[in-house]
JSON list of C-alpha atoms in Angstrom, two decimals:
[
{"chain": "R", "resi": 16, "resn": "MET", "atom": "CA", "xyz": [256.59, -188.62, 106.66]},
{"chain": "R", "resi": 17, "resn": "LYS", "atom": "CA", "xyz": [256.48, -188.20, 103.19]},
{"chain": "R", "resi": 18, "resn": "SER", "atom": "CA", "xyz": [258.74, -185.75, 100.65]},
{"chain": "R", "resi": 19, "resn": "LEU", "atom": "CA", "xyz": [256.49, -184.56, 98.29]},
{"chain": "R", "resi": 20, "resn": "SER", "atom": "CA", "xyz": [257.59, -183.47, 94.61]},
{"chain": "R", "resi": 21, "resn": "VAL", "atom": "CA", "xyz": [255.43, -180.43, 93.49]},
{"chain": "R", "resi": 22, "resn": "ASN", "atom": "CA", "xyz": [255.81, -177.93, 90.68]},
{"chain": "R", "resi": 23, "resn": "VAL", "atom": "CA", "xyz": [255.83, -174.00, 91.98]},
{"chain": "R", "resi": 24, "resn": "LEU", "atom": "CA", "xyz": [255.56, -171.09, 90.88]},
{"chain": "R", "resi": 25, "resn": "ASP", "atom": "CA", "xyz": [259.04, -169.91, 89.18]},
{"chain": "R", "resi": 26, "resn": "LYS", "atom": "CA", "xyz": [259.67, -165.02, 88.59]},
{"chain": "R", "resi": 27, "resn": "ALA", "atom": "CA", "xyz": [258.70, -166.01, 84.79]},
{"chain": "R", "resi": 28, "resn": "ASP", "atom": "CA", "xyz": [255.19, -166.86, 85.68]},
{"chain": "R", "resi": 29, "resn": "GLU", "atom": "CA", "xyz": [254.77, -165.17, 88.05]},
{"chain": "R", "resi": 30, "resn": "GLU", "atom": "CA", "xyz": [255.58, -162.61, 85.96]},
{"chain": "R", "resi": 31, "resn": "PHE", "atom": "CA", "xyz": [253.04, -163.89, 83.96]},
{"chain": "R", "resi": 32, "resn": "ALA", "atom": "CA", "xyz": [250.84, -164.13, 86.66]},
{"chain": "R", "resi": 33, "resn": "ASP", "atom": "CA", "xyz": [251.19, -160.99, 87.45]},
{"chain": "R", "resi": 34, "resn": "THR", "atom": "CA", "xyz": [250.23, -159.10, 84.09]},
{"chain": "R", "resi": 35, "resn": "LEU", "atom": "CA", "xyz": [247.47, -161.19, 83.93]},
{"chain": "R", "resi": 36, "resn": "ILE", "atom": "CA", "xyz": [245.92, -159.07, 86.84]},
{"chain": "R", "resi": 37, "resn": "GLU", "atom": "CA", "xyz": [247.59, -156.15, 84.84]},
{"chain": "R", "resi": 38, "resn": "LEU", "atom": "CA", "xyz": [244.65, -157.39, 82.36]},
{"chain": "R", "resi": 39, "resn": "GLY", "atom": "CA", "xyz": [241.47, -157.08, 84.61]},
{"chain": "R", "resi": 40, "resn": "LEU", "atom": "CA", "xyz": [241.99, -160.50, 85.72]},
{"chain": "R", "resi": 41, "resn": "LYS", "atom": "CA", "xyz": [241.72, -161.50, 89.70]},
{"chain": "R", "resi": 42, "resn": "ARG", "atom": "CA", "xyz": [244.64, -162.63, 91.53]},
{"chain": "R", "resi": 43, "resn": "ASN", "atom": "CA", "xyz": [243.69, -166.03, 92.22]},
{"chain": "R", "resi": 44, "resn": "VAL", "atom": "CA", "xyz": [242.28, -166.89, 88.86]},
{"chain": "R", "resi": 45, "resn": "ALA", "atom": "CA", "xyz": [245.17, -165.10, 87.04]},
{"chain": "R", "resi": 46, "resn": "LYS", "atom": "CA", "xyz": [248.09, -167.60, 89.41]},
{"chain": "R", "resi": 47, "resn": "VAL", "atom": "CA", "xyz": [246.11, -171.28, 88.33]},
{"chain": "R", "resi": 48, "resn": "LEU", "atom": "CA", "xyz": [245.97, -169.75, 85.08]},
{"chain": "R", "resi": 49, "resn": "THR", "atom": "CA", "xyz": [248.88, -169.92, 84.66]},
{"chain": "R", "resi": 50, "resn": "TYR", "atom": "CA", "xyz": [250.16, -172.62, 86.93]},
{"chain": "R", "resi": 51, "resn": "LEU", "atom": "CA", "xyz": [247.49, -174.74, 84.36]},
{"chain": "R", "resi": 52, "resn": "LYS", "atom": "CA", "xyz": [248.84, -173.43, 81.58]},
{"chain": "R", "resi": 53, "resn": "ASN", "atom": "CA", "xyz": [252.47, -175.18, 82.26]},
{"chain": "R", "resi": 54, "resn": "VAL", "atom": "CA", "xyz": [251.13, -178.48, 82.87]},
{"chain": "R", "resi": 55, "resn": "LYS", "atom": "CA", "xyz": [249.16, -180.19, 81.17]},
{"chain": "R", "resi": 56, "resn": "GLU", "atom": "CA", "xyz": [246.90, -181.92, 85.05]},
{"chain": "R", "resi": 57, "resn": "VAL", "atom": "CA", "xyz": [246.77, -181.39, 88.16]},
{"chain": "R", "resi": 58, "resn": "THR", "atom": "CA", "xyz": [245.12, -182.86, 90.94]},
{"chain": "R", "resi": 59, "resn": "SER", "atom": "CA", "xyz": [243.90, -179.58, 93.30]},
{"chain": "R", "resi": 60, "resn": "ARG", "atom": "CA", "xyz": [246.08, -180.15, 95.67]},
{"chain": "R", "resi": 61, "resn": "ASP", "atom": "CA", "xyz": [248.73, -179.79, 93.48]},
{"chain": "R", "resi": 62, "resn": "LEU", "atom": "CA", "xyz": [247.28, -176.87, 92.47]},
{"chain": "R", "resi": 63, "resn": "GLU", "atom": "CA", "xyz": [247.17, -175.23, 96.25]},
{"chain": "R", "resi": 64, "resn": "MET", "atom": "CA", "xyz": [250.92, -175.89, 97.61]},
{"chain": "R", "resi": 65, "resn": "GLY", "atom": "CA", "xyz": [252.30, -174.76, 93.78]},
{"chain": "R", "resi": 66, "resn": "SER", "atom": "CA", "xyz": [249.85, -171.85, 93.04]},
{"chain": "R", "resi": 67, "resn": "ASP", "atom": "CA", "xyz": [250.45, -170.35, 97.01]},
{"chain": "R", "resi": 68, "resn": "LEU", "atom": "CA", "xyz": [247.13, -170.50, 97.56]},
{"chain": "R", "resi": 69, "resn": "ARG", "atom": "CA", "xyz": [245.02, -171.93, 99.89]},
{"chain": "R", "resi": 70, "resn": "GLN", "atom": "CA", "xyz": [241.36, -174.09, 98.97]},
{"chain": "R", "resi": 71, "resn": "PRO", "atom": "CA", "xyz": [238.73, -172.00, 98.85]},
{"chain": "R", "resi": 72, "resn": "GLU", "atom": "CA", "xyz": [240.38, -169.86, 96.61]},
{"chain": "R", "resi": 73, "resn": "VAL", "atom": "CA", "xyz": [241.48, -172.24, 94.63]},
{"chain": "R", "resi": 74, "resn": "SER", "atom": "CA", "xyz": [238.16, -173.42, 94.39]},
{"chain": "R", "resi": 75, "resn": "ILE", "atom": "CA", "xyz": [236.91, -170.03, 93.16]},
{"chain": "R", "resi": 76, "resn": "ALA", "atom": "CA", "xyz": [239.01, -169.30, 91.13]},
{"chain": "R", "resi": 77, "resn": "MET", "atom": "CA", "xyz": [238.02, -172.26, 88.92]},
{"chain": "R", "resi": 78, "resn": "ARG", "atom": "CA", "xyz": [234.32, -171.49, 89.22]},
{"chain": "R", "resi": 79, "resn": "GLU", "atom": "CA", "xyz": [235.41, -168.58, 87.64]},
{"chain": "R", "resi": 80, "resn": "LEU", "atom": "CA", "xyz": [237.53, -170.23, 84.49]},
{"chain": "R", "resi": 81, "resn": "GLU", "atom": "CA", "xyz": [234.56, -173.01, 85.05]},
{"chain": "R", "resi": 82, "resn": "GLU", "atom": "CA", "xyz": [232.37, -170.22, 83.66]},
{"chain": "R", "resi": 83, "resn": "LEU", "atom": "CA", "xyz": [234.21, -169.17, 81.07]},
{"chain": "R", "resi": 84, "resn": "GLY", "atom": "CA", "xyz": [234.99, -172.26, 79.71]},
{"chain": "R", "resi": 85, "resn": "TRP", "atom": "CA", "xyz": [238.99, -172.44, 79.43]},
{"chain": "R", "resi": 86, "resn": "ILE", "atom": "CA", "xyz": [239.37, -175.47, 81.87]},
{"chain": "R", "resi": 87, "resn": "ALA", "atom": "CA", "xyz": [237.83, -179.09, 82.30]},
{"chain": "R", "resi": 88, "resn": "GLU", "atom": "CA", "xyz": [237.13, -181.12, 85.62]},
{"chain": "R", "resi": 89, "resn": "ARG", "atom": "CA", "xyz": [237.40, -184.98, 86.69]},
{"chain": "R", "resi": 90, "resn": "GLU", "atom": "CA", "xyz": [237.49, -186.84, 89.31]},
{"chain": "R", "resi": 91, "resn": "GLU", "atom": "CA", "xyz": [239.50, -189.56, 90.84]},
{"chain": "R", "resi": 92, "resn": "LYS", "atom": "CA", "xyz": [239.02, -192.27, 92.91]},
{"chain": "R", "resi": 93, "resn": "LYS", "atom": "CA", "xyz": [241.68, -192.33, 96.09]},
{"chain": "R", "resi": 94, "resn": "PRO", "atom": "CA", "xyz": [242.68, -195.11, 96.94]},
{"chain": "R", "resi": 95, "resn": "GLY", "atom": "CA", "xyz": [240.82, -196.79, 100.05]},
{"chain": "R", "resi": 96, "resn": "LYS", "atom": "CA", "xyz": [237.92, -194.65, 101.13]},
{"chain": "R", "resi": 97, "resn": "GLY", "atom": "CA", "xyz": [237.65, -191.23, 101.58]},
{"chain": "R", "resi": 98, "resn": "ARG", "atom": "CA", "xyz": [236.02, -188.17, 99.18]},
{"chain": "R", "resi": 99, "resn": "PRO", "atom": "CA", "xyz": [237.09, -188.79, 95.14]},
{"chain": "R", "resi": 100, "resn": "TYR", "atom": "CA", "xyz": [239.93, -185.74, 94.32]},
{"chain": "R", "resi": 101, "resn": "LYS", "atom": "CA", "xyz": [239.29, -183.78, 91.53]},
{"chain": "R", "resi": 102, "resn": "ILE", "atom": "CA", "xyz": [241.85, -183.33, 88.57]},
{"chain": "R", "resi": 103, "resn": "TYR", "atom": "CA", "xyz": [241.52, -179.80, 86.46]},
{"chain": "R", "resi": 104, "resn": "GLN", "atom": "CA", "xyz": [243.72, -178.79, 82.13]},
{"chain": "R", "resi": 105, "resn": "LEU", "atom": "CA", "xyz": [243.60, -176.70, 80.54]},
{"chain": "R", "resi": 106, "resn": "LYS", "atom": "CA", "xyz": [241.32, -176.79, 77.88]},
{"chain": "R", "resi": 107, "resn": "THR", "atom": "CA", "xyz": [241.69, -173.33, 76.40]},
{"chain": "R", "resi": 108, "resn": "SER", "atom": "CA", "xyz": [244.87, -172.74, 74.77]},
{"chain": "R", "resi": 109, "resn": "ILE", "atom": "CA", "xyz": [247.04, -170.15, 76.48]},
{"chain": "R", "resi": 110, "resn": "ASP", "atom": "CA", "xyz": [247.54, -168.20, 72.98]},
{"chain": "R", "resi": 111, "resn": "GLU", "atom": "CA", "xyz": [243.42, -168.84, 72.76]},
{"chain": "R", "resi": 112, "resn": "ILE", "atom": "CA", "xyz": [242.57, -167.06, 75.82]},
{"chain": "R", "resi": 113, "resn": "ILE", "atom": "CA", "xyz": [244.86, -163.86, 75.60]},
{"chain": "R", "resi": 114, "resn": "GLU", "atom": "CA", "xyz": [243.20, -163.97, 72.24]},
{"chain": "R", "resi": 115, "resn": "TYR", "atom": "CA", "xyz": [240.23, -163.42, 74.33]},
{"chain": "R", "resi": 116, "resn": "LEU", "atom": "CA", "xyz": [242.15, -160.94, 77.25]},
{"chain": "R", "resi": 117, "resn": "GLU", "atom": "CA", "xyz": [243.50, -158.85, 74.24]},
{"chain": "R", "resi": 118, "resn": "ASN", "atom": "CA", "xyz": [239.59, -158.53, 72.57]},
{"chain": "R", "resi": 119, "resn": "GLN", "atom": "CA", "xyz": [237.91, -158.12, 75.38]},
{"chain": "R", "resi": 120, "resn": "LYS", "atom": "CA", "xyz": [240.71, -154.57, 75.65]},
{"chain": "R", "resi": 121, "resn": "ARG", "atom": "CA", "xyz": [240.42, -153.88, 72.09]},
{"chain": "R", "resi": 122, "resn": "LYS", "atom": "CA", "xyz": [236.90, -153.47, 72.69]},
{"chain": "R", "resi": 123, "resn": "GLU", "atom": "CA", "xyz": [236.87, -151.51, 76.04]},
{"chain": "R", "resi": 124, "resn": "SER", "atom": "CA", "xyz": [239.73, -149.09, 74.65]},
{"chain": "R", "resi": 125, "resn": "GLN", "atom": "CA", "xyz": [236.57, -148.89, 71.67]},
{"chain": "R", "resi": 126, "resn": "ALA", "atom": "CA", "xyz": [233.91, -148.29, 74.15]},
{"chain": "R", "resi": 127, "resn": "MET", "atom": "CA", "xyz": [235.82, -145.51, 76.29]},
{"chain": "R", "resi": 128, "resn": "MET", "atom": "CA", "xyz": [237.45, -143.72, 73.07]},
{"chain": "R", "resi": 129, "resn": "ALA", "atom": "CA", "xyz": [233.92, -143.81, 71.56]},
{"chain": "R", "resi": 130, "resn": "SER", "atom": "CA", "xyz": [232.85, -141.87, 75.26]},
{"chain": "R", "resi": 131, "resn": "ILE", "atom": "CA", "xyz": [235.93, -139.38, 74.72]},
{"chain": "R", "resi": 132, "resn": "LYS", "atom": "CA", "xyz": [234.51, -138.69, 71.54]},
{"chain": "R", "resi": 133, "resn": "ARG", "atom": "CA", "xyz": [231.12, -137.82, 73.01]},
{"chain": "R", "resi": 134, "resn": "LEU", "atom": "CA", "xyz": [232.44, -135.24, 75.34]},
{"chain": "R", "resi": 135, "resn": "LYS", "atom": "CA", "xyz": [234.24, -133.48, 73.17]},
{"chain": "R", "resi": 136, "resn": "GLU", "atom": "CA", "xyz": [230.79, -133.17, 71.09]},
{"chain": "R", "resi": 137, "resn": "LEU", "atom": "CA", "xyz": [228.96, -132.36, 74.13]},
{"chain": "R", "resi": 138, "resn": "SER", "atom": "CA", "xyz": [231.26, -129.40, 75.09]},
{"chain": "R", "resi": 139, "resn": "ARG", "atom": "CA", "xyz": [231.40, -127.20, 71.88]}
]
């Protein structure tokens, strides 16, 4: 039997992911993003084990992060036969991602405040 060493999310990482969730990210996306911020690159299998997510959950999260343009993906051939495995890394810095989220929440807040202002005007 082989012994594997995989980094896992710690308490501070869980708090980081929870905060991303509070900002509106889906749980799986938040956990994957948190894991990716801590590593240079990671295989999909290590990402599954380290973030405590199943393969379909990681795949869906990666698709969403890819649509946002935040990750890079490449394939690497395994020795011998079998499918190549995917290797992921962040291509957008975590600071830029936080800034993006901040701007999104600012826009949402401004839209809500405009709606409240309009309600006040209409109620007179």
